[in-house]
Short mmCIF file of C-alpha atoms and ligand atoms in Angstrom, two decimals:
data_model
loop_
_atom_site.label_atom_id
_atom_site.label_comp_id
_atom_site.label_asym_id
_atom_site.label_seq_id
_atom_site.Cartn_x
_atom_site.Cartn_y
_atom_site.Cartn_z
CA UNK A 1 -4.41 26.68 5.03
CA UNK A 2 -7.49 26.63 3.77
CA UNK A 3 -9.24 24.04 2.34
CA UNK A 4 -12.26 24.04 -0.37
CA UNK A 5 -15.49 22.19 1.28
CA UNK A 6 -16.35 19.34 0.61
CA UNK A 7 -18.74 18.97 -2.57
CA UNK A 8 -21.95 16.64 -1.64
CA UNK A 9 -22.25 13.02 -2.29
CA UNK A 10 -24.43 12.82 -5.19
CA UNK A 11 -24.84 8.94 -5.23
CA UNK A 12 -23.66 5.72 -3.77
CA UNK A 13 -22.43 3.94 -6.36
CA UNK A 14 -21.29 0.16 -4.99
CA UNK A 15 -23.04 0.00 -1.38
CA UNK A 16 -20.82 -1.94 1.70
CA UNK A 17 -22.63 -5.25 1.02
CA UNK A 18 -21.98 -5.03 -2.87
CA UNK A 19 -18.21 -4.08 -2.58
CA UNK A 20 -17.88 -7.02 0.32
CA UNK A 21 -19.66 -9.83 -2.18
CA UNK A 22 -17.63 -8.64 -5.07
CA UNK A 23 -14.08 -8.90 -3.46
CA UNK A 24 -15.17 -12.69 -1.86
CA UNK A 25 -15.78 -13.66 -5.50
CA UNK A 26 -12.27 -11.64 -6.51
CA UNK A 27 -10.65 -13.66 -3.65
CA UNK A 28 -11.95 -16.98 -4.74
CA UNK A 29 -10.92 -16.07 -8.00
CA UNK A 30 -7.42 -15.14 -6.62
CA UNK A 31 -7.41 -18.48 -4.65
CA UNK A 32 -8.00 -20.96 -7.43
CA UNK A 33 -5.32 -19.18 -9.05
CA UNK A 34 -2.73 -19.64 -7.20
CA UNK A 35 -3.82 -22.29 -5.29
CA UNK A 36 -2.12 -22.68 -2.25
CA UNK A 37 0.97 -21.18 -3.14
CA UNK A 38 2.10 -17.94 -1.21
CA UNK A 39 1.53 -15.07 -2.64
CA UNK A 40 3.37 -11.23 -1.80
CA UNK A 41 0.37 -8.53 -1.46
CA UNK A 42 1.72 -5.41 -2.62
CA UNK A 43 -0.60 -2.01 -1.81
CA UNK A 44 0.23 1.19 -3.53
CA UNK A 45 -0.44 3.80 -0.39
CA UNK A 46 -2.21 5.05 0.49
CA UNK A 47 -4.95 4.57 -1.88
CA UNK A 48 -5.09 0.55 -2.30
CA UNK A 49 -4.65 -0.21 1.56
CA UNK A 50 -8.59 -0.33 2.42
CA UNK A 51 -9.06 -2.57 -0.65
CA UNK A 52 -6.19 -4.39 0.16
CA UNK A 53 -6.96 -5.07 3.81
CA UNK A 54 -10.60 -6.57 2.98
CA UNK A 55 -9.38 -8.90 0.27
CA UNK A 56 -6.39 -10.10 2.27
CA UNK A 57 -8.77 -10.94 4.82
CA UNK A 58 -11.00 -12.97 2.09
CA UNK A 59 -8.23 -14.73 0.66
CA UNK A 60 -7.50 -18.41 2.11
CA UNK A 61 -3.53 -18.95 0.16
CA UNK A 62 -1.08 -17.84 2.36
CA UNK A 63 -0.37 -14.13 1.90
CA UNK A 64 2.24 -12.05 2.42
CA UNK A 65 1.95 -7.51 2.74
CA UNK A 66 4.44 -4.71 1.79
CA UNK A 67 3.50 -1.42 0.62
CA UNK A 68 5.10 1.05 -1.64
CA UNK A 69 4.34 4.90 -1.98
CA UNK A 70 4.63 7.17 -5.11
CA UNK A 71 4.31 10.53 -5.85
CA UNK A 72 2.75 11.41 -9.51
CA UNK A 73 3.44 14.77 -11.20
CA UNK A 74 3.26 16.79 -14.01
CA UNK A 75 5.77 17.91 -16.50
CA UNK A 76 6.35 21.41 -17.08
CA UNK A 77 4.13 21.11 -20.30
CA UNK A 78 1.53 19.38 -18.21
CA UNK A 79 1.48 16.06 -19.29
CA UNK A 80 0.27 13.37 -17.27
CA UNK A 81 2.26 10.27 -16.60
CA UNK A 82 5.09 10.91 -14.51
CA UNK A 83 5.64 8.84 -11.00
CA UNK A 84 8.25 8.25 -8.59
CA UNK A 85 8.66 5.98 -5.94
CA UNK A 86 8.14 8.24 -2.85
CA UNK A 87 8.42 5.31 0.06
CA UNK A 88 9.80 1.77 -1.58
CA UNK A 89 8.98 -1.96 -0.09
CA UNK A 90 10.27 -3.15 2.88
CA UNK A 91 11.65 -6.47 1.48
CA UNK A 92 12.79 -8.21 -1.97
CA UNK A 93 10.31 -9.31 -3.99
CA UNK A 94 12.51 -12.17 -5.84
CA UNK A 95 11.39 -15.20 -6.55
CA UNK A 96 7.35 -14.39 -5.33
CA UNK A 97 4.82 -14.35 -6.50
CA UNK A 98 3.80 -11.15 -5.86
CA UNK A 99 0.46 -9.12 -6.57
CA UNK A 100 0.29 -5.71 -7.11
CA UNK A 101 -3.21 -4.16 -5.13
CA UNK A 102 -4.37 -0.60 -6.60
CA UNK A 103 -7.36 1.49 -5.47
CA UNK A 104 -8.04 2.11 -9.11
CA UNK A 105 -6.53 2.04 -12.89
CA UNK A 106 -7.42 4.98 -14.98
CA UNK A 107 -5.28 6.23 -16.90
CA UNK A 108 -2.57 3.25 -16.41
CA UNK A 109 0.66 5.69 -16.01
CA UNK A 110 0.70 4.78 -12.65
CA UNK A 111 0.78 0.64 -12.99
CA UNK A 112 2.53 0.94 -16.30
CA UNK A 113 5.81 2.90 -14.05
CA UNK A 114 5.12 0.27 -10.86
CA UNK A 115 4.83 -2.65 -12.92
CA UNK A 116 8.54 -1.61 -15.26
CA UNK A 117 9.64 -1.17 -11.63
CA UNK A 118 8.79 -4.07 -9.95
CA UNK A 119 9.44 -6.62 -13.06
CA UNK A 120 12.94 -5.61 -12.68
CA UNK A 121 13.38 -7.04 -9.29
CA UNK A 122 13.21 -10.34 -10.37
CA UNK A 123 9.44 -12.22 -9.02
CA UNK A 124 8.31 -15.52 -10.07
CA UNK A 125 5.25 -13.89 -11.49
CA UNK A 126 3.69 -10.28 -11.24
CA UNK A 127 -0.08 -9.91 -11.53
CA UNK A 128 -2.59 -6.88 -10.81
CA UNK A 129 -6.05 -6.47 -8.54
CA UNK A 130 -7.30 -3.51 -8.74
CA UNK A 131 -10.68 -2.47 -7.05
CA UNK A 132 -11.76 -0.15 -9.80
CA UNK A 133 -10.68 0.59 -13.33
CA UNK A 134 -11.98 3.36 -15.38
CA UNK A 135 -10.90 1.74 -18.87
CA UNK A 136 -12.58 4.69 -20.65
CA UNK A 137 -9.75 7.33 -19.56
CA UNK A 138 -6.96 4.40 -20.56
CA UNK A 139 -4.10 5.97 -21.70
CA UNK A 140 -1.34 3.28 -21.90
CA UNK A 141 -2.33 -0.46 -22.31
CA UNK A 142 -1.63 -2.04 -19.12
CA UNK A 143 -3.04 -5.56 -17.92
CA UNK A 144 -5.27 -6.38 -15.31
CA UNK A 145 -5.28 -9.65 -14.02
CA UNK A 146 -8.26 -9.44 -11.30
CA UNK A 147 -10.39 -6.22 -10.94
CA UNK A 148 -14.18 -5.72 -8.58
CA UNK A 149 -15.89 -3.02 -10.53
CA UNK A 150 -15.46 -1.14 -13.76
CA UNK A 151 -16.58 2.68 -13.32
CA UNK A 152 -17.78 5.28 -15.62
CA UNK A 153 -15.68 8.95 -15.98
CA UNK A 154 -16.75 10.26 -12.77
CA UNK A 155 -14.61 11.11 -9.93
CA UNK A 156 -15.05 8.77 -7.02
CA UNK A 157 -14.43 9.04 -3.03
CA UNK A 158 -14.81 6.34 -0.77
CA UNK A 159 -12.91 2.49 0.03
CA UNK A 160 -9.52 4.34 0.09
CA UNK A 161 -10.32 6.56 -2.58
CA UNK A 162 -9.93 10.29 -1.15
CA UNK A 163 -11.09 14.33 -2.17
CA UNK A 164 -7.97 15.91 -1.11
CA UNK A 165 -7.17 13.03 1.50
CA UNK A 166 -10.59 13.10 2.61
CA UNK A 167 -13.37 10.19 2.34
CA UNK A 168 -11.10 7.54 2.43
CA UNK A 169 -12.84 5.95 5.52
CA UNK A 170 -16.44 5.54 3.75
CA UNK A 171 -17.29 1.95 3.81
CA UNK A 172 -18.76 2.62 0.12
CA UNK A 173 -17.83 4.33 -2.64
CA UNK A 174 -19.51 7.43 -3.99
CA UNK A 175 -19.70 9.83 -6.85
CA UNK A 176 -19.36 13.78 -5.57
CA UNK A 177 -21.42 15.89 -7.11
CA UNK A 178 -19.20 18.26 -9.34
CA UNK A 179 -17.47 20.82 -7.88
CA UNK A 180 -18.47 24.13 -9.37
P1 LIG B 1 -3.34 6.90 -13.19
O1 LIG B 1 -3.63 5.28 -13.73
O2 LIG B 1 -1.78 6.33 -13.13
O3 LIG B 1 -4.63 7.86 -13.76
O4 LIG B 1 -3.54 6.98 -11.94
C1 LIG B 1 -4.64 6.60 -11.01
C2 LIG B 1 -4.55 7.37 -9.49
O5 LIG B 1 -5.32 8.91 -9.28
C3 LIG B 1 -5.17 6.40 -8.10
O6 LIG B 1 -3.94 5.60 -7.90
C4 LIG B 1 -5.83 7.71 -7.70
O7 LIG B 1 -4.64 7.92 -7.13
C5 LIG B 1 -6.19 8.75 -8.73
N1 LIG B 1 -7.50 8.69 -9.18
C6 LIG B 1 -8.19 8.59 -10.35
N2 LIG B 1 -9.19 8.61 -10.33
C7 LIG B 1 -9.53 8.82 -9.12
C8 LIG B 1 -11.13 9.28 -8.38
O8 LIG B 1 -12.43 8.77 -9.24
N3 LIG B 1 -11.39 9.52 -7.00
C9 LIG B 1 -9.75 9.49 -6.65
N4 LIG B 1 -8.75 9.21 -7.07
C10 LIG B 1 -8.73 9.14 -8.23
MG1 LIG B 2 -3.38 5.14 -5.97
#
């Protein structure tokens, strides 16, 4: 299988140090909101894993973690927004305080679908924490309770975000040179 070469990195948007500082701040906000209550973090594979683990290590409340995977596809007409669960959670969330942890909220279609699906399972509460937020591209309104960074309308990689499955392991977030 031939793969396109990786485009070079144009610039670093958030350094490892900036990310760590910001995650600690957001973890403190979350800790204050849940005030010692157990919290279930739900990560969306694969992008959110890197952020979720960094966040979880900063939380001083008791946490559980679980994961699901989704696949997104376009309709024949090319409209975005069709999402399905490719790997479900291991455990029930009924009666639990749940924090859905995302790598990035873009159009909002993925998040809307996940919130509808999880809300139907009867959690005690359901909130959203995203690492990156690109509000300029939002097509459906979704609630974002906690977020680390707002980003411009450019494709980004690193800290979980991929380019053809590569570059998730960068410990910073970068903008790639446009693919021409
Ligand atoms: P949406 O909010 O439904 O549009 O979906 C957002 C999803 O698109 C994320 O979970 C990522 O998988 C992917 N995505 C959006 N923007 C970027 C980016 O800049 N870099 C890498 N993946 C992205
Ligand atoms: Mg994702």
